[in-house]
Coordinates of C-alpha atoms and ligand atoms in Angstrom, one line a residue:
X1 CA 195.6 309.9 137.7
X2 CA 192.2 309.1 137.4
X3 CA 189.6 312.3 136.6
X4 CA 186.7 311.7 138.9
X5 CA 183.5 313.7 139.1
X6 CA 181.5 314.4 142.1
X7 CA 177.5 314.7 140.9
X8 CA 175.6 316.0 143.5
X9 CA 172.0 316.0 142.6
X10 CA 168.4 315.1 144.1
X11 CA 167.0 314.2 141.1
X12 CA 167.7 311.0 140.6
X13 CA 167.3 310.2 137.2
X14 CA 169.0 313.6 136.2
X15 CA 171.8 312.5 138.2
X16 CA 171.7 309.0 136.4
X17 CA 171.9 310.4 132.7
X18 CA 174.8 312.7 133.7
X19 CA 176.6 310.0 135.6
X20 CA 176.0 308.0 132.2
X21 CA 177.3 310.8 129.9
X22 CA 180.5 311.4 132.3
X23 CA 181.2 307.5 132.0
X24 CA 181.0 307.4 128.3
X25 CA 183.4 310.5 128.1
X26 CA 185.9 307.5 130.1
X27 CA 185.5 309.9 133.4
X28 CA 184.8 308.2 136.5
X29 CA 181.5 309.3 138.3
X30 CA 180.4 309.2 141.8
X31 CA 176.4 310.7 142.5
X32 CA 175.4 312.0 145.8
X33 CA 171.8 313.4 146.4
X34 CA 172.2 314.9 149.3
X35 CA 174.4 318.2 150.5
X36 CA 175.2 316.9 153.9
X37 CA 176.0 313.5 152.4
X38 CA 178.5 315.7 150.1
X39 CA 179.4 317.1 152.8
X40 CA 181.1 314.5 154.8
X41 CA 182.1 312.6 151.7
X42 CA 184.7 315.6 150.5
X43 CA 186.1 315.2 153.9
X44 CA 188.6 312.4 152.4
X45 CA 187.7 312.1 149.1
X46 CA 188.5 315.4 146.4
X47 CA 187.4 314.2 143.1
X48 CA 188.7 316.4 139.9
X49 CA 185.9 318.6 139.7
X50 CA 182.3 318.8 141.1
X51 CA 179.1 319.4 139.3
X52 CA 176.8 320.7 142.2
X53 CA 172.5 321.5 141.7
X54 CA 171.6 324.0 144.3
X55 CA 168.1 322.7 145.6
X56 CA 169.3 319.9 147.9
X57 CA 167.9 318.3 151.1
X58 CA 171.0 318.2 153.9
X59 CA 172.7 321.5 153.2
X60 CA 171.8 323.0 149.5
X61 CA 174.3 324.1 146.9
X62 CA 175.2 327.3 147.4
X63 CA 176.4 326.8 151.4
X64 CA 177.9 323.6 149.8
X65 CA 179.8 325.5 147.6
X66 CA 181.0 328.1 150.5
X67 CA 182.1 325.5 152.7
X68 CA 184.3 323.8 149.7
X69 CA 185.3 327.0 148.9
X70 CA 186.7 327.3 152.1
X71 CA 189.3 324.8 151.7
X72 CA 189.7 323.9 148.0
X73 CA 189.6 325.3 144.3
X74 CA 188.3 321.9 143.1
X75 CA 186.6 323.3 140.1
X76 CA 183.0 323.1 140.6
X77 CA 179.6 323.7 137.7
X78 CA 176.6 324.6 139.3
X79 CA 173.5 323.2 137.7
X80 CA 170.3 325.3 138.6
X81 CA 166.8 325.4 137.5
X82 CA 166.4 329.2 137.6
X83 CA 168.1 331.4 134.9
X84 CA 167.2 334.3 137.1
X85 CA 169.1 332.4 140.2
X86 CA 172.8 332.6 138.0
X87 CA 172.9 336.4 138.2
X88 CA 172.1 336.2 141.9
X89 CA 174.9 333.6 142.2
X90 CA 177.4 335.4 140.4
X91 CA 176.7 338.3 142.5
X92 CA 177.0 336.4 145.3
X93 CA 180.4 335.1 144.6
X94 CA 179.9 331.7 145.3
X95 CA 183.0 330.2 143.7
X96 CA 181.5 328.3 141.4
X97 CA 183.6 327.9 138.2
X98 CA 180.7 327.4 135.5
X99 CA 177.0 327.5 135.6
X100 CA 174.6 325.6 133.5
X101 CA 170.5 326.5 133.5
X102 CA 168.3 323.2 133.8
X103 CA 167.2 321.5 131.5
X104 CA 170.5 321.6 129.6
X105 CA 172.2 319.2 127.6
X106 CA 174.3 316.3 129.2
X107 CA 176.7 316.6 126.0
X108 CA 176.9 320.8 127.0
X109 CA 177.5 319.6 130.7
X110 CA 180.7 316.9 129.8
X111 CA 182.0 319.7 127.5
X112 CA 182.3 322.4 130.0
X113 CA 183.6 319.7 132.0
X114 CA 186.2 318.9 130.0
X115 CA 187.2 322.3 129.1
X116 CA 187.3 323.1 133.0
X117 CA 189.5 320.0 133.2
X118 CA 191.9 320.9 131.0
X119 CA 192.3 324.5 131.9
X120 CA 193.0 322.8 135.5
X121 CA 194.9 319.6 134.4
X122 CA 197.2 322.6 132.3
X123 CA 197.3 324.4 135.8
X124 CA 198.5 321.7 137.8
X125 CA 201.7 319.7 135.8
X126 CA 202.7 323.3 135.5
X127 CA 202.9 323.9 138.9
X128 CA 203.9 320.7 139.7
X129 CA 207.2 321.0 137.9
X130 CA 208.3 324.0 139.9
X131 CA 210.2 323.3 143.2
X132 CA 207.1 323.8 145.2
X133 CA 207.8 323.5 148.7
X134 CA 210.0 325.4 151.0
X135 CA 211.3 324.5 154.3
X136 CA 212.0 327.3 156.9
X137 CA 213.6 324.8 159.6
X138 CA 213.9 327.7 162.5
X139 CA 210.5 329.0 162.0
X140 CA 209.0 324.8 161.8
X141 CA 207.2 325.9 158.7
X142 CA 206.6 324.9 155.6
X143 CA 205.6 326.9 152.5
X144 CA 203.8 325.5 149.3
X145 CA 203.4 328.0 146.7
X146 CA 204.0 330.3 148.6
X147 CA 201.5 329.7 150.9
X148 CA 202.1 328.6 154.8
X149 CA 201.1 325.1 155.8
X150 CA 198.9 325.5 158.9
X151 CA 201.4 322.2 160.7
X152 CA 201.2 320.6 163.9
X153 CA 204.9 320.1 165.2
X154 CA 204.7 316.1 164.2
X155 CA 202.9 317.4 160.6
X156 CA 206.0 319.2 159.9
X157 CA 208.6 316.9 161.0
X158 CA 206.9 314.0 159.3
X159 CA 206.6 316.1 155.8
X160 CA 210.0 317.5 156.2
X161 CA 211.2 313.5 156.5
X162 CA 209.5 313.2 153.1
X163 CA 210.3 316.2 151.5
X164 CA 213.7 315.0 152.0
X165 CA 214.1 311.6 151.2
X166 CA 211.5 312.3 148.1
X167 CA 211.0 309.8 145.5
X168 CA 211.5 307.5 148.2
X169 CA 209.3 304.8 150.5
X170 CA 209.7 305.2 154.2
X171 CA 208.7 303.0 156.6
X172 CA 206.0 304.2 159.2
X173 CA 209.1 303.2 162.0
X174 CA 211.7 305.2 159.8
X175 CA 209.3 308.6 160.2
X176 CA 208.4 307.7 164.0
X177 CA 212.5 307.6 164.3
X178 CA 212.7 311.0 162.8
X179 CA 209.6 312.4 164.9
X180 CA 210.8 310.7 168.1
X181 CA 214.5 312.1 167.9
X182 CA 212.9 315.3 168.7
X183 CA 211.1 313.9 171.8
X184 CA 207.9 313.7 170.2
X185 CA 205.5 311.0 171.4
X186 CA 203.8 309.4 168.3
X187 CA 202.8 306.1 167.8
X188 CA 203.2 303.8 164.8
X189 CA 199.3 304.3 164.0
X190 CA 199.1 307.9 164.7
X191 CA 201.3 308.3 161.6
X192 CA 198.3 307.7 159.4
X193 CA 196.5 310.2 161.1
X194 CA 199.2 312.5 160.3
X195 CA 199.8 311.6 156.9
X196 CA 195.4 312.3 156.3
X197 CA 196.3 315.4 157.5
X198 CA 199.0 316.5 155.7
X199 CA 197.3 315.6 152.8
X200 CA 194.2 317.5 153.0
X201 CA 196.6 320.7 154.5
X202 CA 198.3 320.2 150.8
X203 CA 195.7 319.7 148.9
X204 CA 193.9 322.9 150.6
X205 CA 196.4 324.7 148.1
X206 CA 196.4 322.8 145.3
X207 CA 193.5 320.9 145.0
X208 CA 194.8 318.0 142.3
X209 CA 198.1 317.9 144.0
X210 CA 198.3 314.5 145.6
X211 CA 202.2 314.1 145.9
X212 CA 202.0 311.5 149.2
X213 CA 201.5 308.1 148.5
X214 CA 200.8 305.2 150.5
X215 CA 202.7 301.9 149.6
X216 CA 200.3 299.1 151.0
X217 CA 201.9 297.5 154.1
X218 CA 205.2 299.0 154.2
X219 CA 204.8 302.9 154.6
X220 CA 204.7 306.3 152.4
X221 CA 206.7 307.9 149.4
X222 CA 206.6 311.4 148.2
X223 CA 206.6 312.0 144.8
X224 CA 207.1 315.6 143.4
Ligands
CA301 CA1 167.4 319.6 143.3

């Protein structure tokens, strides 16, 4: 899987030399200046981790922060230009994982990075080699880690399909066969829709977990 970083800084030649120093440490990089623009980019995108200044025009850092918060554990480094601001912060709870007091070095930045990453990366194969997902068929719900998948009646029907057949591709008709067995009207393109979904439900509770994939042309697997 590729480890991409989210840079979300204003400064634009800031943002350049850290997108630089990510790059060279074979990281992929993506720079935003702008909270809102971060905003609406995390909406379908969750990189590996986010590196996140807190004076930004749109929405700033810390509400930023909140509103991922509210949805993911992405591990995210807060890069601030006041010392006095990290107490605050801390206190504050914002959710941050690591904080770093401007100017600091790019090479200190990519090291707490990677350390961040790898506590993370250690996280995730070890919960991805536990059995995960549980299925509670007379309640329609699903369970991952423990924790209930907020599912629409087709969202649960369609992961169930996959959950089942895992390992294996199936067709957007094959799900739409399951889905309308149970008198569910879906069509073939509101599938997709479904499948965004689900995806952003799973990865609300385990932010690296990406287990559905889409197999260009022909439909989706899940791979556990
Ligand atoms: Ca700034």
């Amino acid at each position: 899987m590729n480890t991409h970083i989210l840079i979300v800084e204003d400064e634009a030649d800031l943002a350049q030399l850290m997108a630089d120093y990510v790059r060279n440490a074979q990281l992929t990089a993506h720079v935003l200046g702008d909270g809102l623009a971060a905003l609406a980019y995390l909406s379908d995108t969750m990189p590996s981790l986010i590196v996140l200044d807190l004076m930004l025009p749109g929405l700033d850092g810390l509400s930023l922060c909140q509103q991922i918060r509210q949805r993911s554990q992405v591990p995210i480094i807060i890069v601030t230009a006041k010392v006095e601001e990290v107490d605050r912060l801390i206190g504050l709870e914002s959710g941050a994982d690591d904080y770093l007091c401007k100017p600091f070095s790019p090479r200190e930045l990519v090291a707490r990075i990677k350390t961040i990453l790898r506590r993370s990366q250690t996280w995730t194969a070890k919960e991805k080699c536990l059995p995960s997902f549980e299925i509670k068929a007379e309640a329609q719900c699903i369970y991952l880690q423990g924790q209930a998948l907020d599912l629409t009646r087709s969202e649960f029907f369609i992961l169930c399909s996959l959950l089942q057949h895992s390992g294996k591709i199936l067709s957007r008709q094959q799900l739409l066969d399951n889905l309308n067995q149970d008198h569910l009207d879906v069509t073939d393109r509101a599938i997709d829709s479904h499948i965004k979904n689900l995806r952003k439900k799973i990865s609300a509770i385990l932010a690296d977990y990406k287990p559905i994939t889409s197999i260009y042309g022909f439909g989706y697997r899940f791979d556990c």
